[in-house]
PDB file of C-alpha atoms in Angstrom:
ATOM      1  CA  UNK A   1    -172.618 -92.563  77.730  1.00  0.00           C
ATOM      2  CA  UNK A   2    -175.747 -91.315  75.337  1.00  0.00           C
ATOM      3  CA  UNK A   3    -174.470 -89.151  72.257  1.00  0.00           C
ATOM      4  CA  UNK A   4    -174.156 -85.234  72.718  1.00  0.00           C
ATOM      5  CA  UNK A   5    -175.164 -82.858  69.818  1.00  0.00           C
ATOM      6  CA  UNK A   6    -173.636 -79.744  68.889  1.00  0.00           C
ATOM      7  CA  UNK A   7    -175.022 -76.871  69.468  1.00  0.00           C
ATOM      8  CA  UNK A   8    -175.296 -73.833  67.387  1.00  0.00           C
ATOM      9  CA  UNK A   9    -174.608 -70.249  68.787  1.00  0.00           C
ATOM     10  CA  UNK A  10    -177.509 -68.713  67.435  1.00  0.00           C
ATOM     11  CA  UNK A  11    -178.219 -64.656  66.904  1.00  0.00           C
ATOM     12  CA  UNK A  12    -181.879 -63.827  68.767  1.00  0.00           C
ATOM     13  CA  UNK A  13    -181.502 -59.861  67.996  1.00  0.00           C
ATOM     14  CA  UNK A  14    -184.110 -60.064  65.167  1.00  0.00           C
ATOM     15  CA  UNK A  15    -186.397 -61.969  67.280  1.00  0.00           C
ATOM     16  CA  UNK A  16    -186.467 -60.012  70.577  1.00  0.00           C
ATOM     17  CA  UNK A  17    -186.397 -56.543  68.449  1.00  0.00           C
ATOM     18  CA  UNK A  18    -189.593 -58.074  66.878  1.00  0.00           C
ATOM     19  CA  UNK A  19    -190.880 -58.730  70.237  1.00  0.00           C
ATOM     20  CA  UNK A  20    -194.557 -60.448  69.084  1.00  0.00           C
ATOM     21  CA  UNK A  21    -196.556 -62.309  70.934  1.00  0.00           C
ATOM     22  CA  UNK A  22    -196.023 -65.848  72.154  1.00  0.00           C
ATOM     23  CA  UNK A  23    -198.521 -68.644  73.449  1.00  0.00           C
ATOM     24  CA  UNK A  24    -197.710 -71.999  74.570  1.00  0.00           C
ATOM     25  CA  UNK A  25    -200.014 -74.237  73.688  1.00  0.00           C
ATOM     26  CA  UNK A  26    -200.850 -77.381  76.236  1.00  0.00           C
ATOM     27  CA  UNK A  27    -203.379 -80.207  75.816  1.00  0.00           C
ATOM     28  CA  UNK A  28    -203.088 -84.112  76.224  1.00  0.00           C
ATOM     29  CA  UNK A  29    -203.575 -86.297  73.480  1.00  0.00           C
ATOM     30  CA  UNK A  30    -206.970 -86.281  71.761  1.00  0.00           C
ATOM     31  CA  UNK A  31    -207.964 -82.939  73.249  1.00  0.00           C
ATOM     32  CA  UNK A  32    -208.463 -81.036  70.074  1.00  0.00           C
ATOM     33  CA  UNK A  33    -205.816 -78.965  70.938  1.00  0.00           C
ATOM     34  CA  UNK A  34    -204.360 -79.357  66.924  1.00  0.00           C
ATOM     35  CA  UNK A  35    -207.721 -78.253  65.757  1.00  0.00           C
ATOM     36  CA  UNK A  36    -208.035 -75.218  67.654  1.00  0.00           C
ATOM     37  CA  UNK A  37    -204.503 -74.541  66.968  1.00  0.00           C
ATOM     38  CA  UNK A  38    -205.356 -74.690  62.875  1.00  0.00           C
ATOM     39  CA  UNK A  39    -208.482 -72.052  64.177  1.00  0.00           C
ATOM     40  CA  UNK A  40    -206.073 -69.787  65.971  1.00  0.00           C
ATOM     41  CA  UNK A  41    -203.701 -69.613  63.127  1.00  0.00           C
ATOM     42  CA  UNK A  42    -206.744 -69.022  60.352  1.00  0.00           C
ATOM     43  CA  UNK A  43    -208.115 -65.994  63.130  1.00  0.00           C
ATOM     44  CA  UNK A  44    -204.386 -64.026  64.024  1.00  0.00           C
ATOM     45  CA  UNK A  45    -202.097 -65.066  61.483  1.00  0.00           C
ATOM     46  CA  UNK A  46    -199.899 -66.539  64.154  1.00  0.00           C
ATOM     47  CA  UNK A  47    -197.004 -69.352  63.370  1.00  0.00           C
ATOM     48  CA  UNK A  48    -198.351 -72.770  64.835  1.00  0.00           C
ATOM     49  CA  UNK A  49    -195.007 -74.276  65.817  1.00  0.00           C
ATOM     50  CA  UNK A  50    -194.801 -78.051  66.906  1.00  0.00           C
ATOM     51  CA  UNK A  51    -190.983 -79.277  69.417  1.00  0.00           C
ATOM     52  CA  UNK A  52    -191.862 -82.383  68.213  1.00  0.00           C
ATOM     53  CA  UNK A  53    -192.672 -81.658  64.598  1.00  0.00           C
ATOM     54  CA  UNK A  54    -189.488 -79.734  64.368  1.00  0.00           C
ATOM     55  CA  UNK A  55    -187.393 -82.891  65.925  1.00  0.00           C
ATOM     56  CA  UNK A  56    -188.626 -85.193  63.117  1.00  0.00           C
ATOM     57  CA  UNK A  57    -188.443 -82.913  60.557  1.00  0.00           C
ATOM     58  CA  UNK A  58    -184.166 -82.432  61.936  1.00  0.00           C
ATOM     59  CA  UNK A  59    -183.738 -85.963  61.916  1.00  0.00           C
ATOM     60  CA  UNK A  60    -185.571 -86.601  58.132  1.00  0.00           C
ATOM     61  CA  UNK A  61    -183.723 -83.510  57.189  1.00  0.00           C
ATOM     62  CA  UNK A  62    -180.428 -85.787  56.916  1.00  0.00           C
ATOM     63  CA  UNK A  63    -177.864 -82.912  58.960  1.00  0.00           C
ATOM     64  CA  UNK A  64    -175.519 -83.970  61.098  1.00  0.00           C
ATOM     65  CA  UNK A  65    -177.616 -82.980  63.839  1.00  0.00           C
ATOM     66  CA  UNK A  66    -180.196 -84.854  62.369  1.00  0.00           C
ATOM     67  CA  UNK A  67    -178.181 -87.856  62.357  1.00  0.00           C
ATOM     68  CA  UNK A  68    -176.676 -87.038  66.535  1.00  0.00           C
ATOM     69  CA  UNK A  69    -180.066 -86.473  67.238  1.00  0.00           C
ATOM     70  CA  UNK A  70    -181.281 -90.344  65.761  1.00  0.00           C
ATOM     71  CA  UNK A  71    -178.640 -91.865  67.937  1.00  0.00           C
ATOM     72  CA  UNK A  72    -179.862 -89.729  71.057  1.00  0.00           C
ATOM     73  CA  UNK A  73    -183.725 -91.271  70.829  1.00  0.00           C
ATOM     74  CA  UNK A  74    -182.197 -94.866  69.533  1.00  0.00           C
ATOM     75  CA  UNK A  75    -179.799 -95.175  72.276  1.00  0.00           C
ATOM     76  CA  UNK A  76    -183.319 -94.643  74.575  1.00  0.00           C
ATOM     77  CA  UNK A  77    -181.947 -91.226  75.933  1.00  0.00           C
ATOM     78  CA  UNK A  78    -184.109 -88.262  76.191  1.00  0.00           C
ATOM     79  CA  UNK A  79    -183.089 -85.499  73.656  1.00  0.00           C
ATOM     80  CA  UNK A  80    -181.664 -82.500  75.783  1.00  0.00           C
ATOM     81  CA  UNK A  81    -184.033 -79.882  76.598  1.00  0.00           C
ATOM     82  CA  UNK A  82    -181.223 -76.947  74.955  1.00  0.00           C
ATOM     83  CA  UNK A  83    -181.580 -78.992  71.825  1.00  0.00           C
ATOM     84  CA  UNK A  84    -185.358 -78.728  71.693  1.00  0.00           C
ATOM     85  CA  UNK A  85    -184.776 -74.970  72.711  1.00  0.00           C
ATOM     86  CA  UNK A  86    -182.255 -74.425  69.715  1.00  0.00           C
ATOM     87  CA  UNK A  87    -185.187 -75.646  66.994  1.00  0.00           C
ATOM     88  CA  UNK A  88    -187.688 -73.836  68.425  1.00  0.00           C
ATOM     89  CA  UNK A  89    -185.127 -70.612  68.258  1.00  0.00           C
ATOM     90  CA  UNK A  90    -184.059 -71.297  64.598  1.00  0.00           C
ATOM     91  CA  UNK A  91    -187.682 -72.145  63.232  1.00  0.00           C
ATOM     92  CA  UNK A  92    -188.881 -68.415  65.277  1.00  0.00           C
ATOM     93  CA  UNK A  93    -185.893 -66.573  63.580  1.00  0.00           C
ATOM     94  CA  UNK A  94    -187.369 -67.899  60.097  1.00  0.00           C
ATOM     95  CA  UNK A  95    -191.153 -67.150  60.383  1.00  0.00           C
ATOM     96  CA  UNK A  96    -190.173 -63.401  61.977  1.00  0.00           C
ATOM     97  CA  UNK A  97    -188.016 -62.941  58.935  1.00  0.00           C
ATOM     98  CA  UNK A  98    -191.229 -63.972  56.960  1.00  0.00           C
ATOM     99  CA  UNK A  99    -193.018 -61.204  58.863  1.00  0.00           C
ATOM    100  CA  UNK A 100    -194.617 -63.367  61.418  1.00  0.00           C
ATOM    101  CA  UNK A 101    -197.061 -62.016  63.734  1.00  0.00           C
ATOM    102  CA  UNK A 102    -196.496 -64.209  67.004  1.00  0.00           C
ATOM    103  CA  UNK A 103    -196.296 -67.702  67.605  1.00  0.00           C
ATOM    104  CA  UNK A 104    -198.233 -70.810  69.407  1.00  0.00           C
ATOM    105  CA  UNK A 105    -195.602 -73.113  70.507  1.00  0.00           C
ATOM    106  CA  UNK A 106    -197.402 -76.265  70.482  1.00  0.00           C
ATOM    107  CA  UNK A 107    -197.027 -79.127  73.456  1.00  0.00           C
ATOM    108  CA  UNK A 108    -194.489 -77.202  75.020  1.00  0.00           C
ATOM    109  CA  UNK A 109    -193.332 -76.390  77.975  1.00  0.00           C
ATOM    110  CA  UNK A 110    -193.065 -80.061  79.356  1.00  0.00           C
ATOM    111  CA  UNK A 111    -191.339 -79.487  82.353  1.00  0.00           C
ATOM    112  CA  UNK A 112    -191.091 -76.491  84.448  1.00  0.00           C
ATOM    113  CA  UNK A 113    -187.356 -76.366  83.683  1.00  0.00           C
ATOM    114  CA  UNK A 114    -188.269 -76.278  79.871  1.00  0.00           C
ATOM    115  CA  UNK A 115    -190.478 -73.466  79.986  1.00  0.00           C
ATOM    116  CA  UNK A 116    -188.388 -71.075  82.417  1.00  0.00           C
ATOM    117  CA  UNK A 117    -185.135 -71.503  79.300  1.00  0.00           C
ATOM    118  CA  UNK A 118    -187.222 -70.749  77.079  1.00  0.00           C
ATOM    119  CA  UNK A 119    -188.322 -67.312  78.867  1.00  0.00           C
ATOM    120  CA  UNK A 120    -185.121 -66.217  80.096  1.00  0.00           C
ATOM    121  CA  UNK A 121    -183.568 -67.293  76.629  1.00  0.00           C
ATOM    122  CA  UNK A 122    -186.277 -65.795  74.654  1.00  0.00           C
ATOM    123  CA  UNK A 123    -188.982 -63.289  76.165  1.00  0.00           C
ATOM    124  CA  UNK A 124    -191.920 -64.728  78.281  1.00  0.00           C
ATOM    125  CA  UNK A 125    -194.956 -66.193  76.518  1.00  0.00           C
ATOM    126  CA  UNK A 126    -198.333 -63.894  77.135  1.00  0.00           C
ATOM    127  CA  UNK A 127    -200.398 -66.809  77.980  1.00  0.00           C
ATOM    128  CA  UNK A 128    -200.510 -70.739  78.335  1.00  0.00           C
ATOM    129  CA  UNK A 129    -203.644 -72.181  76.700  1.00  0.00           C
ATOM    130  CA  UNK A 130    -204.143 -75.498  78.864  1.00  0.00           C
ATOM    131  CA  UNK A 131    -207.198 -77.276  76.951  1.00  0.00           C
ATOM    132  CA  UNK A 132    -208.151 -79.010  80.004  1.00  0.00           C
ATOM    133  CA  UNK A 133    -210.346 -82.871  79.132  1.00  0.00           C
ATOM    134  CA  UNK A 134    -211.185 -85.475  81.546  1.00  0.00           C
ATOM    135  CA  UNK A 135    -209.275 -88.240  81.283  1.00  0.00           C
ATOM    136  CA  UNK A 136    -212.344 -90.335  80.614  1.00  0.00           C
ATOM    137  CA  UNK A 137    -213.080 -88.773  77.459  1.00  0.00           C
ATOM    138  CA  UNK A 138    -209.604 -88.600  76.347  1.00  0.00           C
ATOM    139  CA  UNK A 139    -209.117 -92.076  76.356  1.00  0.00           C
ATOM    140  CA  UNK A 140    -212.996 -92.377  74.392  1.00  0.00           C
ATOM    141  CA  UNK A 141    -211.366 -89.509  71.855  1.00  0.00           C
ATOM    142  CA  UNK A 142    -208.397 -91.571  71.026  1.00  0.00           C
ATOM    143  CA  UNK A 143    -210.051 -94.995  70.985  1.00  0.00           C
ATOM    144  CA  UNK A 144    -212.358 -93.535  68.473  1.00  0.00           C
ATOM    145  CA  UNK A 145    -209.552 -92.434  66.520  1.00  0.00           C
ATOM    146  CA  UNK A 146    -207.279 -95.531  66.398  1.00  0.00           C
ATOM    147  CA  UNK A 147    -211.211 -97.176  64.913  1.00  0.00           C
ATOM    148  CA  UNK A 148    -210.862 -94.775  62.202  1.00  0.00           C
ATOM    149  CA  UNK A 149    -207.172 -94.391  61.873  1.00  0.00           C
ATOM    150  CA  UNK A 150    -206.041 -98.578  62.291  1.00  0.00           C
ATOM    151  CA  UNK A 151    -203.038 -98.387  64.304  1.00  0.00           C
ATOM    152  CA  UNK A 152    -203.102-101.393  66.324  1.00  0.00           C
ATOM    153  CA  UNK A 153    -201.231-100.050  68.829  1.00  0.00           C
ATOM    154  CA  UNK A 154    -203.586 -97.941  70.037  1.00  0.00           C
ATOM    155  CA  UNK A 155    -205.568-100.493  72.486  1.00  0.00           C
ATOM    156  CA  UNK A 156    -207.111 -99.034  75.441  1.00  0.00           C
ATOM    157  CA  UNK A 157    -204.301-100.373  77.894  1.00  0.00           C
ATOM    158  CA  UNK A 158    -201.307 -97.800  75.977  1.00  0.00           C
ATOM    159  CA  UNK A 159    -203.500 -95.165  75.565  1.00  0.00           C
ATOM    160  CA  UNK A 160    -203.877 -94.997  79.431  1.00  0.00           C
ATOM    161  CA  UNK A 161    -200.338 -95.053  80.232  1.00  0.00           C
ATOM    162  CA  UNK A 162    -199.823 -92.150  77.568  1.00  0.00           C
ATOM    163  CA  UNK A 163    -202.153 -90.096  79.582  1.00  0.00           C
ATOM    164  CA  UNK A 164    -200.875 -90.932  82.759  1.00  0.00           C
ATOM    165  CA  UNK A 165    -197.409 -89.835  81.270  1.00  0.00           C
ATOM    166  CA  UNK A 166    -198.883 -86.823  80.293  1.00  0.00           C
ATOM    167  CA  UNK A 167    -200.835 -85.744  82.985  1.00  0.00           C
ATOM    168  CA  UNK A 168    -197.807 -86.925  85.327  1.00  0.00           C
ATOM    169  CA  UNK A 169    -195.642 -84.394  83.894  1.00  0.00           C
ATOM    170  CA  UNK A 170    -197.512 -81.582  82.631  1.00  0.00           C
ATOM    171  CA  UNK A 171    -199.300 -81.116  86.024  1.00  0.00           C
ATOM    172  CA  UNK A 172    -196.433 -79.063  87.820  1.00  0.00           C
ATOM    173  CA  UNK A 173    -196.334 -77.231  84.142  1.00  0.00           C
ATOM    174  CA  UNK A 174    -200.224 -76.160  84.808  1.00  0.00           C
ATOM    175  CA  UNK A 175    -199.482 -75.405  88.260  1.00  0.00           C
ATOM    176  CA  UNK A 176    -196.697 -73.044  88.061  1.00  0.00           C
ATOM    177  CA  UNK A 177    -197.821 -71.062  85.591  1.00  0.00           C
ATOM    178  CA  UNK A 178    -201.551 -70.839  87.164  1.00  0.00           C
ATOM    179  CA  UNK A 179    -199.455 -68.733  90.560  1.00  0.00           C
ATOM    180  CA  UNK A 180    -197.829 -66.875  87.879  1.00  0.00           C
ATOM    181  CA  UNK A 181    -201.591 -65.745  86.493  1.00  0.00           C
ATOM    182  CA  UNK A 182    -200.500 -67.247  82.891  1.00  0.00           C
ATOM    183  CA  UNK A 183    -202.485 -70.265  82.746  1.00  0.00           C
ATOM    184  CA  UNK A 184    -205.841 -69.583  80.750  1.00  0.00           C
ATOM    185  CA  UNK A 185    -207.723 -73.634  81.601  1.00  0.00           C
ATOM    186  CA  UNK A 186    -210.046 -73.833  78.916  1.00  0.00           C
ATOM    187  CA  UNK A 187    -212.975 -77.015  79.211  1.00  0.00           C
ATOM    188  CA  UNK A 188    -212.231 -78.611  76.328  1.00  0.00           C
ATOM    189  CA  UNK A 189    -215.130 -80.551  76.398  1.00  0.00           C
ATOM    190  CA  UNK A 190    -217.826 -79.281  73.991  1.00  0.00           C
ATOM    191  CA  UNK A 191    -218.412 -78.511  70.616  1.00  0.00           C
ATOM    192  CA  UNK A 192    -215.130 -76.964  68.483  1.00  0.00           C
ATOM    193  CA  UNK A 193    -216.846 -73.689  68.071  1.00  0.00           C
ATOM    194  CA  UNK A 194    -217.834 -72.988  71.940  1.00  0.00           C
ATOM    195  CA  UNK A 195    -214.010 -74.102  72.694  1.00  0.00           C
ATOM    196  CA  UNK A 196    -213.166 -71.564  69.460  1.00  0.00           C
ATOM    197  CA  UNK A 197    -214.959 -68.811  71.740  1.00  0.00           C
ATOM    198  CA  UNK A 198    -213.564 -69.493  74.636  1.00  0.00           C
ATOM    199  CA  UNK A 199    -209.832 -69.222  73.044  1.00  0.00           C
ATOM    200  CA  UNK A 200    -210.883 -66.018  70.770  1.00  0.00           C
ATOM    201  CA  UNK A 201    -212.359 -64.506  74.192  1.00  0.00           C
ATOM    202  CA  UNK A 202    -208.770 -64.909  75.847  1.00  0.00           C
ATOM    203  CA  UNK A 203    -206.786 -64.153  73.352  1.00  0.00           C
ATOM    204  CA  UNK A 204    -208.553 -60.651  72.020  1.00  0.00           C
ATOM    205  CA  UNK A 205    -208.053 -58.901  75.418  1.00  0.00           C
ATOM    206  CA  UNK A 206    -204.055 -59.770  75.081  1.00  0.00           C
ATOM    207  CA  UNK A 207    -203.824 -58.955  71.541  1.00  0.00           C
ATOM    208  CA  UNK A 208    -206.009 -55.916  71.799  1.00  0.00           C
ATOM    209  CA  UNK A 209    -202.877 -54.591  74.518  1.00  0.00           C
ATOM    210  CA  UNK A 210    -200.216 -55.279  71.898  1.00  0.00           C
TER     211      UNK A 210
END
């Protein structure tokens, strides 16, 4: 039987009173989706929040979660998705109490399931930013990278099973929230600053309502 963790009962009043704005941010790897988050965040003032940032930062962080969570992944069992939920909540409550303006919750949802917690939990996110690359040029992106970055691992062979992971399980993720007239695909394919123009394009005529 994998490890459990505990979980916290944690107080959302401050963060639905505040009701700002939330974006979930979806991309595959080496789709620039990072750098146009860093853009976003420079343009709105919004807090760029990463699950899987948060995660390792729990685990480094030396708490007992920290330490339940460790035997969760080393024991090769997925980490439950009302953990992930629970870091998310806590690291929202602390930016709103630092006056934060909305947030863009970074490679999340993953699954369906993950996305309709968070939004009955929560409040429902405004839009999902889908920076939509062909798989051709993501796997050219990333090779390019590992060049420049040396991790070995990164060989043409892992990187494609990565993106089939990813575009395996994000799909339904792009499809459910594209009936719910959500889903804002944006060609991430050119130059930072057309993408940039794109996102800015989208997100004035929400942020203009709120």
């Amino acid at each position: 039987m994998a490890p459990t963790v505990e979980r916290k009962n944690i107080n959302l009043a401050p963060l639905k009173a505040a009701n700002v704005p939330i974006f979930f941010i979806v991309g595959g790897p080496g789709s620039g989706k990072g750098t146009q988050c860093d853009k976003i965040v420079a343009k709105y003032g919004l807090t760029h929040l990463s699950s899987g940032d948060l995660l390792r930062d729990e685990v480094k962080s030396g708490s007992p979660r920290g330490a339940q969570l460790t035997a969760i992944m080393e024991s090769g069992a997925l980490v439950p998705l009302e953990v992930v939920l629970d870091l998310v909540k806590e690291a929202m409550l602390k930016a709103i109490e630092k006056g934060s303006k909305g947030f863009l919750i970074d490679g999340y949802p993953r699954e369906v399931v993950q996305g309709q917690q968070f939004e009955s939990e929560i409040q429902e996110a405004k839009l999902v930013l889908f920076f939509d690359v062909a798989e051709d040029t993501l796997v050219k992106r990333l090779l390019h990278r590992a060049q420049t970055s040396g991790r070995a691992d990164d060989n043409i062979d892992t990187i494609k099973k990565r993106l089939h992971t990813f575009v395996t399980s994000t799909q339904p993720v792009v499809d459910y929230y594209e009936k719910k007239g959500k889903l804002v695909r944006i060609n991430a394919e050119g130059s930072v600053d057309d993408i940039f123009g794109v996102v800015v394009a989208n997100l004035d005529k929400v942020t203009s309502k709120i």
